[in-house]
Short mmCIF file of C-alpha atoms in Angstrom, two decimals:
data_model
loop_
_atom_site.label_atom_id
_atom_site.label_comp_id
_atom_site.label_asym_id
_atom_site.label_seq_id
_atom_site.Cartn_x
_atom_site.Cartn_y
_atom_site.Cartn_z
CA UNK A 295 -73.16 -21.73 3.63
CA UNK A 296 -71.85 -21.53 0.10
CA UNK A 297 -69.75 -18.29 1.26
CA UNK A 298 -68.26 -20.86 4.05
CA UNK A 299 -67.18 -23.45 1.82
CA UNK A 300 -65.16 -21.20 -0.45
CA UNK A 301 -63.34 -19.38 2.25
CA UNK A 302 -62.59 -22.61 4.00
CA UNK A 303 -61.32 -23.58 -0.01
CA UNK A 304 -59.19 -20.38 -0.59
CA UNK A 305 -57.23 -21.17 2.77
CA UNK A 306 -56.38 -24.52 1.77
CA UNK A 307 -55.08 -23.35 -1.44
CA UNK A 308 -53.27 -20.64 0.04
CA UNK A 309 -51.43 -22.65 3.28
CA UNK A 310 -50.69 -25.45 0.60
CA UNK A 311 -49.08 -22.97 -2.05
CA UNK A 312 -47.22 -21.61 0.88
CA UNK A 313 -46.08 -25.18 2.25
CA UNK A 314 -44.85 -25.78 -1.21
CA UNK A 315 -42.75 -22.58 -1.92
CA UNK A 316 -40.96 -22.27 1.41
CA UNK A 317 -40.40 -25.77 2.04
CA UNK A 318 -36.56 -27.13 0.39
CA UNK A 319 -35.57 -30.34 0.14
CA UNK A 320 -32.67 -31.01 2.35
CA UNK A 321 -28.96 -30.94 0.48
CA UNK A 322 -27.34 -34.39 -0.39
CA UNK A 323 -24.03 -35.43 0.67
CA UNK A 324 -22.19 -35.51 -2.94
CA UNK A 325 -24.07 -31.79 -3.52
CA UNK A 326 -21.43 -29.28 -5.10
CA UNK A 327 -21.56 -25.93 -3.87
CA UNK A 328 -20.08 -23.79 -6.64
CA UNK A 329 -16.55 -21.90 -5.33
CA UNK A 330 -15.82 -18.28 -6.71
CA UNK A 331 -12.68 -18.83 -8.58
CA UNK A 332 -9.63 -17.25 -7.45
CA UNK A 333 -7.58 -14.89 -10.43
CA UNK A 334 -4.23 -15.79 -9.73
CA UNK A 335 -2.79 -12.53 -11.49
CA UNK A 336 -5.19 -10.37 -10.64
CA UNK A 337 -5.52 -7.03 -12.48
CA UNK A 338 -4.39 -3.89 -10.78
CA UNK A 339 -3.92 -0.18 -11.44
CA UNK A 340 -0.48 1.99 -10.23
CA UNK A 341 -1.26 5.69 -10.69
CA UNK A 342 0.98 8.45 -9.22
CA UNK A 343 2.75 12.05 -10.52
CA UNK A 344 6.14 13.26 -10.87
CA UNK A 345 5.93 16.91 -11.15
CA UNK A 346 2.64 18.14 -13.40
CA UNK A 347 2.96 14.58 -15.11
CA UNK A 348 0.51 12.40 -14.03
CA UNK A 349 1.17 8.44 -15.08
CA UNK A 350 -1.22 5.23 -15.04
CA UNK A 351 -0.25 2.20 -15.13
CA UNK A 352 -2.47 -0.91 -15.78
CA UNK A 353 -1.09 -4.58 -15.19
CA UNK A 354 -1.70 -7.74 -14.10
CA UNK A 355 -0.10 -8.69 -10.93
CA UNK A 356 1.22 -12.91 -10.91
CA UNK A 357 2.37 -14.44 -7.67
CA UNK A 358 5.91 -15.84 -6.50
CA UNK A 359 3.88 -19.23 -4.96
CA UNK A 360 6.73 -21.19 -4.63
CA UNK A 361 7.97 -20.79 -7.93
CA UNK A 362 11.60 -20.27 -9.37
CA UNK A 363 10.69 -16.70 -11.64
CA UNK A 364 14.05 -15.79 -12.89
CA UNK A 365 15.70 -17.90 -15.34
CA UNK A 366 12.48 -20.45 -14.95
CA UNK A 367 9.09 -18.75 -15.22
CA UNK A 368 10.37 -16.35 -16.82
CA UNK A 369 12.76 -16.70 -19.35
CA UNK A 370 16.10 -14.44 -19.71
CA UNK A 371 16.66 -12.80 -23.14
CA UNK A 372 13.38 -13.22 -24.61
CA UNK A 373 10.59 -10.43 -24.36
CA UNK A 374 7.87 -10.90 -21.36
CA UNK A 375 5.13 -8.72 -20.88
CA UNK A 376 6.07 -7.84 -17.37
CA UNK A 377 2.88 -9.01 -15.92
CA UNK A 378 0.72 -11.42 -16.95
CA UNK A 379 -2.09 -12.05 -19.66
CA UNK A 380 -2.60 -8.96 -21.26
CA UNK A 381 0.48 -6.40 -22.21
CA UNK A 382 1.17 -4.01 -18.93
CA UNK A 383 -0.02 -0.48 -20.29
CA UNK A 384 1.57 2.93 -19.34
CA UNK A 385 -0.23 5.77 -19.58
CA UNK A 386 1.55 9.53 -19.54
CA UNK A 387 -0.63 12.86 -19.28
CA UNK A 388 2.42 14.77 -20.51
CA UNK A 389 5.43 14.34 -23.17
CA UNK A 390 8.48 12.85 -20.70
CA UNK A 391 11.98 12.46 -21.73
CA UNK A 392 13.10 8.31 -20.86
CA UNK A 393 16.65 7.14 -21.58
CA UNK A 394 16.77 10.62 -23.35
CA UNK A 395 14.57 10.28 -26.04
CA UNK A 396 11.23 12.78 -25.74
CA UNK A 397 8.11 10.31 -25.53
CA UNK A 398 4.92 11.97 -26.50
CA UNK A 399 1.34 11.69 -24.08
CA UNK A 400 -0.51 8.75 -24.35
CA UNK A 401 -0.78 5.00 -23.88
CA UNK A 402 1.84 2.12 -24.41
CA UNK A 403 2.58 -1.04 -23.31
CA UNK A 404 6.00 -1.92 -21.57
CA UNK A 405 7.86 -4.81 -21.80
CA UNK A 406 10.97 -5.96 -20.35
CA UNK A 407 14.21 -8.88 -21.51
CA UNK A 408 15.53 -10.19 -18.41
CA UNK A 409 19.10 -10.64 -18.15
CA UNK A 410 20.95 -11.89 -15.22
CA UNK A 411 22.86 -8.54 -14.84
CA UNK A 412 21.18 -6.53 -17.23
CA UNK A 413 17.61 -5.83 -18.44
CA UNK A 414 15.86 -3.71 -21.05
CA UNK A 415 13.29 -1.82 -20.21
CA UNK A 416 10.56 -1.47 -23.95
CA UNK A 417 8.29 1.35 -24.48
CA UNK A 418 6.06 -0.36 -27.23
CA UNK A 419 3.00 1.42 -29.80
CA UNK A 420 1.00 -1.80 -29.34
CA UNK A 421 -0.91 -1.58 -25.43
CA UNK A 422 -3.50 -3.64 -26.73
CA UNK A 423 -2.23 -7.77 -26.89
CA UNK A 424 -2.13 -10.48 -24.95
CA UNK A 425 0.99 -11.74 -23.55
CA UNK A 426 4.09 -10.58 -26.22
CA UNK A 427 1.98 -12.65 -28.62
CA UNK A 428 1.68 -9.53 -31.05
CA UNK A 429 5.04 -7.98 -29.97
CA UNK A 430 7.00 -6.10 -32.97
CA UNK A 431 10.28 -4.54 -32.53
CA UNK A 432 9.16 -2.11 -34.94
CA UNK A 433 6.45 -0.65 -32.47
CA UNK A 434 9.34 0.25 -30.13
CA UNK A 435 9.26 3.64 -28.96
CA UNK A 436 11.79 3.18 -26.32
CA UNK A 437 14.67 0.96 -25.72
CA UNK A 438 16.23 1.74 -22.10
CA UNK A 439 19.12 -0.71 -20.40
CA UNK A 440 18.54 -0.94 -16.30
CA UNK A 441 20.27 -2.90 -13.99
CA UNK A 442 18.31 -4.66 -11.57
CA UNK A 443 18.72 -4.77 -7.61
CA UNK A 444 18.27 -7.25 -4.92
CA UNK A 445 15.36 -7.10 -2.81
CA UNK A 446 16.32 -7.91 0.86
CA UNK A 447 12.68 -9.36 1.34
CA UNK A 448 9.98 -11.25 -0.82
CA UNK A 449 8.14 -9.22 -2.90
CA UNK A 450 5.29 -11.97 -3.40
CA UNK A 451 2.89 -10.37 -6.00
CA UNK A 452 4.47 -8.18 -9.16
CA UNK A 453 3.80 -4.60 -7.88
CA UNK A 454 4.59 -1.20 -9.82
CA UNK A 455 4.67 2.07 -8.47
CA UNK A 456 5.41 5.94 -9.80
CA UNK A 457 7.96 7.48 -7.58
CA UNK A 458 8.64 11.22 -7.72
CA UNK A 459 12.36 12.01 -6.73
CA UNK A 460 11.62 15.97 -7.26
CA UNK A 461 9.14 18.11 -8.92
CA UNK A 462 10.74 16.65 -12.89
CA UNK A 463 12.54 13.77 -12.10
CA UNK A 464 11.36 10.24 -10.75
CA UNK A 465 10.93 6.60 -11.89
CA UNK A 466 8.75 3.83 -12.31
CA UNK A 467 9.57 1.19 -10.29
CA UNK A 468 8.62 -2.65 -10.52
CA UNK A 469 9.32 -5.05 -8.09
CA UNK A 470 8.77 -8.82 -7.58
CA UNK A 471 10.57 -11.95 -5.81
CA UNK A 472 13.75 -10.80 -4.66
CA UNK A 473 14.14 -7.92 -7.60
CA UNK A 474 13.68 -4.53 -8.32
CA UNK A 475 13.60 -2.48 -11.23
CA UNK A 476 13.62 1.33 -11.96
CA UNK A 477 12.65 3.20 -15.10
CA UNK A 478 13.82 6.93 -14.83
CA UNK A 479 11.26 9.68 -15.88
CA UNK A 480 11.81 13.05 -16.66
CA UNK A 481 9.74 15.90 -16.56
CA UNK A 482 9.71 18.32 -19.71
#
């Protein structure tokens, strides 16, 4: 009889313990269900060749949304990381020759002034900053002068890309809103 009692005891326990752990209380009205948060310049990665050069390029990419860019986000004739948050980094697995001066392999960060008709394209030492807080002039590897061109449709999110034109010549090419720029890259 004793064996009865604690059998009849242990199955208590156990369908109560098991009443307790899968049973939820239901959700209030005012309960907050937590939303993933959206990154508005989300960070993305270009990587292409031109010839036996193979280039990288690491950026954030910020969105048009309504916005007025040129002249109001951002501003012409002052430095802008040509992105967002941290510096847009360019990565070469060869020396190249851009706006005719021989740039060596590795890593940089590239910055841009806007102008209405004219922009300037920066090769800079310094990758690794956020923004063009930490920009110096004196870091400049490369100073290059591009024109930019009309883009017949919206480009909504900033988007680079390595374009090979032949086997040692090509560009890298960055395009957003109605604009387009291109950075000519030659092969050694």
């Amino acid at each position: 009889m004793k064996h009865y009692g604690i059998i009849v005891m242990v199955v208590l326990l156990t369908v109560s313990a098991n009443a307790q752990t899968t049973s939820t209380p239901p959700a209030k009205a005012d309960t907050v269900c937590p939303v993933p948060k959206v990154v508005k310049s989300p960070r993305l990665k270009a990587d292409g060749s031109i010839g036996s050069v193979k280039i990288s390029i690491d950026y954030s990419s910020p969105s048009v949304r309504g916005r007025t860019i040129w002249g109001g986000l951002v501003s012409y004739g002052t430095v802008w990381v040509t992105g967002g948050h941290n510096a847009t980094s360019v990565q070469f697995g060869k020396d190249v020759n851009i706006g005719g001066k021989i740039l060596k392999a590795g890593k940089y960060a590239l910055f841009t002034i806007p102008g209405k008709t004219e922009w300037t394209v920066i090769l800079n030492k310094n990758f690794d900053q956020h923004l063009a807080d930490d920009y110096d002039e004196k870091l400049d590897v490369v100073r290059v002068k591009v024109t930019p061109k009309p883009l017949d449709t919206l480009q909504e999110s900033l988007r680079y890309d390595v374009q090979a034109v032949s086997n040692n010549e090509g560009a890298i090419s960055v395009r957003w809103e109605k604009l387009a720029l291109s950075l000519p890259v030659k092969v050694l």
